[in-house]
């Protein structure tokens, strides 16, 4: 399959294609925002296909990114062996999650609109 996992073999194979890929593995996907305990903080989580260095950029003015702040991210992942039981850890059900990036925007002013990017 697309994650290089074996699929069940059967008598009904119709065709075999060349390798197919979707998008750029360095491009952030599945971006999520989360509230934190502090009223001036928000967490930004996203997934990428590689472990490259990533940052979160944020600011008050959409048009003037020169004034934006930039924070680094913490990267983590998990593997098939970390899953607890079948079917999550089976070779057919397992899907590589990529790398999860976690950045913390700090010093936010309550009641203000912020713009952010995960370039």
PDB file of N, CA and C in Angstrom, residues 20-106:
ATOM      1  N   UNK A  20       3.326   5.495  -6.430  1.00  0.00           N
ATOM      2  CA  UNK A  20       2.510   6.696  -6.472  1.00  0.00           C
ATOM      3  C   UNK A  20       2.744   7.458  -5.174  1.00  0.00           C
ATOM      4  N   UNK A  21       2.911   8.776  -5.268  1.00  0.00           N
ATOM      5  CA  UNK A  21       3.079   9.581  -4.061  1.00  0.00           C
ATOM      6  C   UNK A  21       2.109  10.749  -4.096  1.00  0.00           C
ATOM      7  N   UNK A  22       1.825  11.268  -2.928  1.00  0.00           N
ATOM      8  CA  UNK A  22       0.900  12.383  -2.809  1.00  0.00           C
ATOM      9  C   UNK A  22       1.609  13.532  -2.125  1.00  0.00           C
ATOM     10  N   UNK A  23       1.697  14.647  -2.795  1.00  0.00           N
ATOM     11  CA  UNK A  23       2.219  15.864  -2.195  1.00  0.00           C
ATOM     12  C   UNK A  23       3.686  15.817  -1.825  1.00  0.00           C
ATOM     13  N   UNK A  24       4.091  16.838  -1.133  1.00  0.00           N
ATOM     14  CA  UNK A  24       5.469  17.027  -0.705  1.00  0.00           C
ATOM     15  C   UNK A  24       5.593  16.568   0.744  1.00  0.00           C
ATOM     16  N   UNK A  25       6.477  15.593   1.052  1.00  0.00           N
ATOM     17  CA  UNK A  25       6.592  15.128   2.435  1.00  0.00           C
ATOM     18  C   UNK A  25       7.053  16.211   3.409  1.00  0.00           C
ATOM     19  N   UNK A  26       7.655  17.280   2.895  1.00  0.00           N
ATOM     20  CA  UNK A  26       8.102  18.364   3.767  1.00  0.00           C
ATOM     21  C   UNK A  26       6.987  19.362   4.061  1.00  0.00           C
ATOM     22  N   UNK A  27       5.865  19.230   3.391  1.00  0.00           N
ATOM     23  CA  UNK A  27       4.762  20.174   3.565  1.00  0.00           C
ATOM     24  C   UNK A  27       3.920  19.809   4.790  1.00  0.00           C
ATOM     25  N   UNK A  28       3.680  20.780   5.681  1.00  0.00           N
ATOM     26  CA  UNK A  28       2.865  20.502   6.879  1.00  0.00           C
ATOM     27  C   UNK A  28       1.428  20.146   6.524  1.00  0.00           C
ATOM     28  N   UNK A  29       0.882  19.174   7.244  1.00  0.00           N
ATOM     29  CA  UNK A  29      -0.506  18.766   7.080  1.00  0.00           C
ATOM     30  C   UNK A  29      -1.135  18.573   8.450  1.00  0.00           C
ATOM     31  N   UNK A  30      -2.455  18.436   8.470  1.00  0.00           N
ATOM     32  CA  UNK A  30      -3.209  18.155   9.695  1.00  0.00           C
ATOM     33  C   UNK A  30      -2.868  19.149  10.812  1.00  0.00           C
ATOM     34  N   UNK A  31      -2.976  20.419  10.527  1.00  0.00           N
ATOM     35  CA  UNK A  31      -2.641  21.470  11.492  1.00  0.00           C
ATOM     36  C   UNK A  31      -3.781  21.601  12.510  1.00  0.00           C
ATOM     37  N   UNK A  32      -3.413  21.614  13.792  1.00  0.00           N
ATOM     38  CA  UNK A  32      -4.390  21.726  14.881  1.00  0.00           C
ATOM     39  C   UNK A  32      -3.943  22.801  15.864  1.00  0.00           C
ATOM     40  N   UNK A  33      -4.894  23.531  16.392  1.00  0.00           N
ATOM     41  CA  UNK A  33      -4.650  24.495  17.473  1.00  0.00           C
ATOM     42  C   UNK A  33      -5.254  23.952  18.754  1.00  0.00           C
ATOM     43  N   UNK A  34      -4.610  24.253  19.870  1.00  0.00           N
ATOM     44  CA  UNK A  34      -5.122  23.801  21.166  1.00  0.00           C
ATOM     45  C   UNK A  34      -4.915  24.892  22.208  1.00  0.00           C
ATOM     46  N   UNK A  35      -5.913  25.065  23.067  1.00  0.00           N
ATOM     47  CA  UNK A  35      -5.778  25.984  24.194  1.00  0.00           C
ATOM     48  C   UNK A  35      -4.805  25.409  25.211  1.00  0.00           C
ATOM     49  N   UNK A  36      -4.133  26.264  25.923  1.00  0.00           N
ATOM     50  CA  UNK A  36      -3.230  25.864  27.003  1.00  0.00           C
ATOM     51  C   UNK A  36      -3.797  26.399  28.311  1.00  0.00           C
ATOM     52  N   UNK A  37      -3.142  26.076  29.417  1.00  0.00           N
ATOM     53  CA  UNK A  37      -3.605  26.575  30.710  1.00  0.00           C
ATOM     54  C   UNK A  37      -3.455  28.088  30.818  1.00  0.00           C
ATOM     55  N   UNK A  38      -2.378  28.627  30.267  1.00  0.00           N
ATOM     56  CA  UNK A  38      -2.168  30.079  30.306  1.00  0.00           C
ATOM     57  C   UNK A  38      -3.044  30.772  29.277  1.00  0.00           C
ATOM     58  N   UNK A  39      -3.633  31.911  29.648  1.00  0.00           N
ATOM     59  CA  UNK A  39      -4.516  32.621  28.719  1.00  0.00           C
ATOM     60  C   UNK A  39      -3.741  33.275  27.580  1.00  0.00           C
ATOM     61  N   UNK A  40      -2.421  33.311  27.682  1.00  0.00           N
ATOM     62  CA  UNK A  40      -1.611  33.942  26.632  1.00  0.00           C
ATOM     63  C   UNK A  40      -0.842  32.922  25.789  1.00  0.00           C
ATOM     64  N   UNK A  41      -1.298  31.656  25.777  1.00  0.00           N
ATOM     65  CA  UNK A  41      -0.592  30.606  25.045  1.00  0.00           C
ATOM     66  C   UNK A  41      -1.559  29.757  24.211  1.00  0.00           C
ATOM     67  N   UNK A  42      -1.069  29.304  23.061  1.00  0.00           N
ATOM     68  CA  UNK A  42      -1.781  28.322  22.245  1.00  0.00           C
ATOM     69  C   UNK A  42      -0.764  27.378  21.633  1.00  0.00           C
ATOM     70  N   UNK A  43      -1.116  26.118  21.576  1.00  0.00           N
ATOM     71  CA  UNK A  43      -0.249  25.094  21.008  1.00  0.00           C
ATOM     72  C   UNK A  43      -0.643  24.863  19.548  1.00  0.00           C
ATOM     73  N   UNK A  44       0.357  24.700  18.680  1.00  0.00           N
ATOM     74  CA  UNK A  44       0.141  24.378  17.272  1.00  0.00           C
ATOM     75  C   UNK A  44       0.775  23.014  17.007  1.00  0.00           C
ATOM     76  N   UNK A  45      -0.019  22.075  16.538  1.00  0.00           N
ATOM     77  CA  UNK A  45       0.456  20.728  16.208  1.00  0.00           C
ATOM     78  C   UNK A  45       0.246  20.495  14.718  1.00  0.00           C
ATOM     79  N   UNK A  46       1.203  19.840  14.071  1.00  0.00           N
ATOM     80  CA  UNK A  46       1.048  19.477  12.669  1.00  0.00           C
ATOM     81  C   UNK A  46       1.935  18.286  12.353  1.00  0.00           C
ATOM     82  N   UNK A  47       1.689  17.681  11.199  1.00  0.00           N
ATOM     83  CA  UNK A  47       2.405  16.478  10.791  1.00  0.00           C
ATOM     84  C   UNK A  47       3.152  16.754   9.489  1.00  0.00           C
ATOM     85  N   UNK A  48       4.373  16.211   9.385  1.00  0.00           N
ATOM     86  CA  UNK A  48       5.154  16.253   8.146  1.00  0.00           C
ATOM     87  C   UNK A  48       5.741  14.867   7.916  1.00  0.00           C
ATOM     88  N   UNK A  49       6.114  14.603   6.690  1.00  0.00           N
ATOM     89  CA  UNK A  49       6.670  13.306   6.340  1.00  0.00           C
ATOM     90  C   UNK A  49       8.137  13.147   6.652  1.00  0.00           C
ATOM     91  N   UNK A  50       8.813  14.229   7.019  1.00  0.00           N
ATOM     92  CA  UNK A  50      10.227  14.134   7.368  1.00  0.00           C
ATOM     93  C   UNK A  50      10.489  14.835   8.696  1.00  0.00           C
ATOM     94  N   UNK A  51      11.682  14.643   9.224  1.00  0.00           N
ATOM     95  CA  UNK A  51      12.047  15.149  10.547  1.00  0.00           C
ATOM     96  C   UNK A  51      12.737  16.519  10.473  1.00  0.00           C
ATOM     97  N   UNK A  52      12.679  17.207   9.347  1.00  0.00           N
ATOM     98  CA  UNK A  52      13.353  18.492   9.186  1.00  0.00           C
ATOM     99  C   UNK A  52      12.961  19.509  10.240  1.00  0.00           C
ATOM    100  N   UNK A  53      13.787  20.519  10.409  1.00  0.00           N
ATOM    101  CA  UNK A  53      13.486  21.579  11.387  1.00  0.00           C
ATOM    102  C   UNK A  53      12.289  22.387  10.912  1.00  0.00           C
ATOM    103  N   UNK A  54      11.349  22.646  11.810  1.00  0.00           N
ATOM    104  CA  UNK A  54      10.151  23.422  11.500  1.00  0.00           C
ATOM    105  C   UNK A  54       9.948  24.481  12.580  1.00  0.00           C
ATOM    106  N   UNK A  55       9.291  25.560  12.208  1.00  0.00           N
ATOM    107  CA  UNK A  55       8.966  26.633  13.139  1.00  0.00           C
ATOM    108  C   UNK A  55       7.491  26.996  12.988  1.00  0.00           C
ATOM    109  N   UNK A  56       6.990  27.716  13.968  1.00  0.00           N
ATOM    110  CA  UNK A  56       5.673  28.325  13.900  1.00  0.00           C
ATOM    111  C   UNK A  56       5.907  29.827  13.925  1.00  0.00           C
ATOM    112  N   UNK A  57       5.313  30.534  12.971  1.00  0.00           N
ATOM    113  CA  UNK A  57       5.431  31.995  12.911  1.00  0.00           C
ATOM    114  C   UNK A  57       4.051  32.568  13.193  1.00  0.00           C
ATOM    115  N   UNK A  58       3.993  33.665  13.970  1.00  0.00           N
ATOM    116  CA  UNK A  58       2.698  34.243  14.306  1.00  0.00           C
ATOM    117  C   UNK A  58       2.814  35.726  14.606  1.00  0.00           C
ATOM    118  N   UNK A  59       1.713  36.432  14.369  1.00  0.00           N
ATOM    119  CA  UNK A  59       1.692  37.866  14.624  1.00  0.00           C
ATOM    120  C   UNK A  59       0.295  38.436  14.491  1.00  0.00           C
ATOM    121  N   UNK A  60       0.185  39.730  14.788  1.00  0.00           N
ATOM    122  CA  UNK A  60      -1.107  40.411  14.784  1.00  0.00           C
ATOM    123  C   UNK A  60      -1.508  40.932  13.407  1.00  0.00           C
ATOM    124  N   UNK A  61      -0.554  41.313  12.590  1.00  0.00           N
ATOM    125  CA  UNK A  61      -0.844  41.910  11.292  1.00  0.00           C
ATOM    126  C   UNK A  61      -0.590  40.914  10.169  1.00  0.00           C
ATOM    127  N   UNK A  62      -1.623  40.560   9.455  1.00  0.00           N
ATOM    128  CA  UNK A  62      -1.493  39.590   8.363  1.00  0.00           C
ATOM    129  C   UNK A  62      -0.553  40.104   7.277  1.00  0.00           C
ATOM    130  N   UNK A  63      -0.620  41.388   6.991  1.00  0.00           N
ATOM    131  CA  UNK A  63       0.155  41.968   5.899  1.00  0.00           C
ATOM    132  C   UNK A  63       1.605  42.242   6.267  1.00  0.00           C
ATOM    133  N   UNK A  64       1.940  42.327   7.538  1.00  0.00           N
ATOM    134  CA  UNK A  64       3.291  42.704   7.953  1.00  0.00           C
ATOM    135  C   UNK A  64       3.950  41.567   8.728  1.00  0.00           C
ATOM    136  N   UNK A  65       4.432  40.563   8.002  1.00  0.00           N
ATOM    137  CA  UNK A  65       5.023  39.393   8.651  1.00  0.00           C
ATOM    138  C   UNK A  65       6.407  39.685   9.230  1.00  0.00           C
ATOM    139  N   UNK A  66       6.977  40.836   8.906  1.00  0.00           N
ATOM    140  CA  UNK A  66       8.293  41.187   9.476  1.00  0.00           C
ATOM    141  C   UNK A  66       8.229  41.332  10.994  1.00  0.00           C
ATOM    142  N   UNK A  67       7.069  41.654  11.516  1.00  0.00           N
ATOM    143  CA  UNK A  67       6.886  41.846  12.959  1.00  0.00           C
ATOM    144  C   UNK A  67       6.483  40.560  13.683  1.00  0.00           C
ATOM    145  N   UNK A  68       6.313  39.482  12.948  1.00  0.00           N
ATOM    146  CA  UNK A  68       5.864  38.233  13.548  1.00  0.00           C
ATOM    147  C   UNK A  68       6.959  37.611  14.407  1.00  0.00           C
ATOM    148  N   UNK A  69       6.528  36.863  15.416  1.00  0.00           N
ATOM    149  CA  UNK A  69       7.448  36.088  16.254  1.00  0.00           C
ATOM    150  C   UNK A  69       7.616  34.706  15.630  1.00  0.00           C
ATOM    151  N   UNK A  70       8.687  34.048  16.006  1.00  0.00           N
ATOM    152  CA  UNK A  70       8.955  32.710  15.502  1.00  0.00           C
ATOM    153  C   UNK A  70       9.379  31.821  16.656  1.00  0.00           C
ATOM    154  N   UNK A  71       8.775  30.640  16.746  1.00  0.00           N
ATOM    155  CA  UNK A  71       9.145  29.682  17.793  1.00  0.00           C
ATOM    156  C   UNK A  71       9.488  28.347  17.146  1.00  0.00           C
ATOM    157  N   UNK A  72      10.440  27.663  17.726  1.00  0.00           N
ATOM    158  CA  UNK A  72      10.816  26.341  17.256  1.00  0.00           C
ATOM    159  C   UNK A  72       9.776  25.312  17.660  1.00  0.00           C
ATOM    160  N   UNK A  73       9.916  24.129  17.133  1.00  0.00           N
ATOM    161  CA  UNK A  73       8.984  23.049  17.433  1.00  0.00           C
ATOM    162  C   UNK A  73       9.736  21.841  17.983  1.00  0.00           C
ATOM    163  N   UNK A  74       9.019  21.057  18.742  1.00  0.00           N
ATOM    164  CA  UNK A  74       9.509  19.771  19.235  1.00  0.00           C
ATOM    165  C   UNK A  74       8.940  18.719  18.299  1.00  0.00           C
ATOM    166  N   UNK A  75       9.762  17.753  17.876  1.00  0.00           N
ATOM    167  CA  UNK A  75       9.300  16.729  16.937  1.00  0.00           C
ATOM    168  C   UNK A  75       9.321  15.357  17.600  1.00  0.00           C
ATOM    169  N   UNK A  76       8.298  14.562  17.309  1.00  0.00           N
ATOM    170  CA  UNK A  76       8.227  13.199  17.831  1.00  0.00           C
ATOM    171  C   UNK A  76       7.505  12.320  16.811  1.00  0.00           C
ATOM    172  N   UNK A  77       7.536  11.028  17.037  1.00  0.00           N
ATOM    173  CA  UNK A  77       6.796  10.086  16.216  1.00  0.00           C
ATOM    174  C   UNK A  77       6.578   8.824  17.036  1.00  0.00           C
ATOM    175  N   UNK A  78       5.888   7.881  16.487  1.00  0.00           N
ATOM    176  CA  UNK A  78       5.731   6.582  17.126  1.00  0.00           C
ATOM    177  C   UNK A  78       5.791   5.520  16.044  1.00  0.00           C
ATOM    178  N   UNK A  79       6.082   4.312  16.465  1.00  0.00           N
ATOM    179  CA  UNK A  79       6.269   3.217  15.521  1.00  0.00           C
ATOM    180  C   UNK A  79       5.272   2.101  15.797  1.00  0.00           C
ATOM    181  N   UNK A  80       5.233   1.151  14.894  1.00  0.00           N
ATOM    182  CA  UNK A  80       4.313   0.024  15.015  1.00  0.00           C
ATOM    183  C   UNK A  80       4.500  -0.712  16.338  1.00  0.00           C
ATOM    184  N   UNK A  81       5.750  -0.848  16.792  1.00  0.00           N
ATOM    185  CA  UNK A  81       6.026  -1.566  18.042  1.00  0.00           C
ATOM    186  C   UNK A  81       5.462  -0.848  19.268  1.00  0.00           C
ATOM    187  N   UNK A  82       5.119   0.433  19.150  1.00  0.00           N
ATOM    188  CA  UNK A  82       4.560   1.184  20.272  1.00  0.00           C
ATOM    189  C   UNK A  82       3.054   0.969  20.433  1.00  0.00           C
ATOM    190  N   UNK A  83       2.423   0.371  19.446  1.00  0.00           N
ATOM    191  CA  UNK A  83       0.984   0.148  19.510  1.00  0.00           C
ATOM    192  C   UNK A  83       0.696  -1.046  20.421  1.00  0.00           C
ATOM    193  N   UNK A  84      -0.447  -1.017  21.074  1.00  0.00           N
ATOM    194  CA  UNK A  84      -0.716  -1.989  22.127  1.00  0.00           C
ATOM    195  C   UNK A  84      -1.151  -3.371  21.638  1.00  0.00           C
ATOM    196  N   UNK A  85      -1.994  -3.436  20.620  1.00  0.00           N
ATOM    197  CA  UNK A  85      -2.562  -4.735  20.282  1.00  0.00           C
ATOM    198  C   UNK A  85      -3.118  -4.700  18.873  1.00  0.00           C
ATOM    199  N   UNK A  86      -3.504  -5.887  18.394  1.00  0.00           N
ATOM    200  CA  UNK A  86      -4.114  -6.018  17.088  1.00  0.00           C
ATOM    201  C   UNK A  86      -5.451  -5.297  17.072  1.00  0.00           C
ATOM    202  N   UNK A  87      -5.900  -4.608  16.043  1.00  0.00           N
ATOM    203  CA  UNK A  87      -5.289  -4.537  14.726  1.00  0.00           C
ATOM    204  C   UNK A  87      -4.301  -3.389  14.567  1.00  0.00           C
ATOM    205  N   UNK A  88      -4.167  -2.541  15.587  1.00  0.00           N
ATOM    206  CA  UNK A  88      -3.310  -1.355  15.452  1.00  0.00           C
ATOM    207  C   UNK A  88      -1.866  -1.708  15.131  1.00  0.00           C
ATOM    208  N   UNK A  89      -1.375  -2.817  15.654  1.00  0.00           N
ATOM    209  CA  UNK A  89       0.026  -3.157  15.426  1.00  0.00           C
ATOM    210  C   UNK A  89       0.216  -4.236  14.353  1.00  0.00           C
ATOM    211  N   UNK A  90      -0.824  -4.569  13.623  1.00  0.00           N
ATOM    212  CA  UNK A  90      -0.667  -5.567  12.555  1.00  0.00           C
ATOM    213  C   UNK A  90      -0.070  -4.912  11.316  1.00  0.00           C
ATOM    214  N   UNK A  91       0.591  -5.688  10.503  1.00  0.00           N
ATOM    215  CA  UNK A  91       1.249  -5.122   9.329  1.00  0.00           C
ATOM    216  C   UNK A  91       0.251  -4.605   8.302  1.00  0.00           C
ATOM    217  N   UNK A  92      -0.972  -5.094   8.318  1.00  0.00           N
ATOM    218  CA  UNK A  92      -1.975  -4.620   7.366  1.00  0.00           C
ATOM    219  C   UNK A  92      -2.635  -3.336   7.860  1.00  0.00           C
ATOM    220  N   UNK A  93      -2.897  -3.225   9.151  1.00  0.00           N
ATOM    221  CA  UNK A  93      -3.599  -2.059   9.692  1.00  0.00           C
ATOM    222  C   UNK A  93      -2.671  -0.885   9.991  1.00  0.00           C
ATOM    223  N   UNK A  94      -1.391  -1.131  10.168  1.00  0.00           N
ATOM    224  CA  UNK A  94      -0.453  -0.080  10.574  1.00  0.00           C
ATOM    225  C   UNK A  94      -0.258   0.957   9.476  1.00  0.00           C
ATOM    226  N   UNK A  95      -0.279   2.233   9.861  1.00  0.00           N
ATOM    227  CA  UNK A  95       0.017   3.347   8.966  1.00  0.00           C
ATOM    228  C   UNK A  95       1.054   4.228   9.647  1.00  0.00           C
ATOM    229  N   UNK A  96       2.134   4.494   8.945  1.00  0.00           N
ATOM    230  CA  UNK A  96       3.189   5.358   9.471  1.00  0.00           C
ATOM    231  C   UNK A  96       2.612   6.752   9.680  1.00  0.00           C
ATOM    232  N   UNK A  97       2.705   7.303  10.906  1.00  0.00           N
ATOM    233  CA  UNK A  97       2.092   8.602  11.175  1.00  0.00           C
ATOM    234  C   UNK A  97       2.903   9.785  10.666  1.00  0.00           C
ATOM    235  N   UNK A  98       4.128   9.561  10.224  1.00  0.00           N
ATOM    236  CA  UNK A  98       4.992  10.683   9.894  1.00  0.00           C
ATOM    237  C   UNK A  98       5.569  11.247  11.184  1.00  0.00           C
ATOM    238  N   UNK A  99       5.908  12.511  11.168  1.00  0.00           N
ATOM    239  CA  UNK A  99       6.492  13.159  12.334  1.00  0.00           C
ATOM    240  C   UNK A  99       5.545  14.243  12.830  1.00  0.00           C
ATOM    241  N   UNK A 100       5.300  14.255  14.129  1.00  0.00           N
ATOM    242  CA  UNK A 100       4.382  15.198  14.752  1.00  0.00           C
ATOM    243  C   UNK A 100       5.208  16.353  15.318  1.00  0.00           C
ATOM    244  N   UNK A 101       4.868  17.569  14.899  1.00  0.00           N
ATOM    245  CA  UNK A 101       5.564  18.771  15.349  1.00  0.00           C
ATOM    246  C   UNK A 101       4.677  19.532  16.317  1.00  0.00           C
ATOM    247  N   UNK A 102       5.287  20.091  17.345  1.00  0.00           N
ATOM    248  CA  UNK A 102       4.570  20.738  18.431  1.00  0.00           C
ATOM    249  C   UNK A 102       5.250  22.070  18.738  1.00  0.00           C
ATOM    250  N   UNK A 103       4.554  23.168  18.476  1.00  0.00           N
ATOM    251  CA  UNK A 103       5.083  24.504  18.765  1.00  0.00           C
ATOM    252  C   UNK A 103       4.161  25.245  19.710  1.00  0.00           C
ATOM    253  N   UNK A 104       4.720  26.095  20.549  1.00  0.00           N
ATOM    254  CA  UNK A 104       3.929  26.825  21.542  1.00  0.00           C
ATOM    255  C   UNK A 104       4.025  28.326  21.297  1.00  0.00           C
ATOM    256  N   UNK A 105       2.892  28.932  20.923  1.00  0.00           N
ATOM    257  CA  UNK A 105       2.838  30.386  20.760  1.00  0.00           C
ATOM    258  C   UNK A 105       2.616  30.983  22.149  1.00  0.00           C
ATOM    259  N   UNK A 106       3.469  31.935  22.520  1.00  0.00           N
ATOM    260  CA  UNK A 106       3.398  32.548  23.857  1.00  0.00           C
ATOM    261  C   UNK A 106       3.233  34.059  23.738  1.00  0.00           C
TER     262      UNK A 106
END
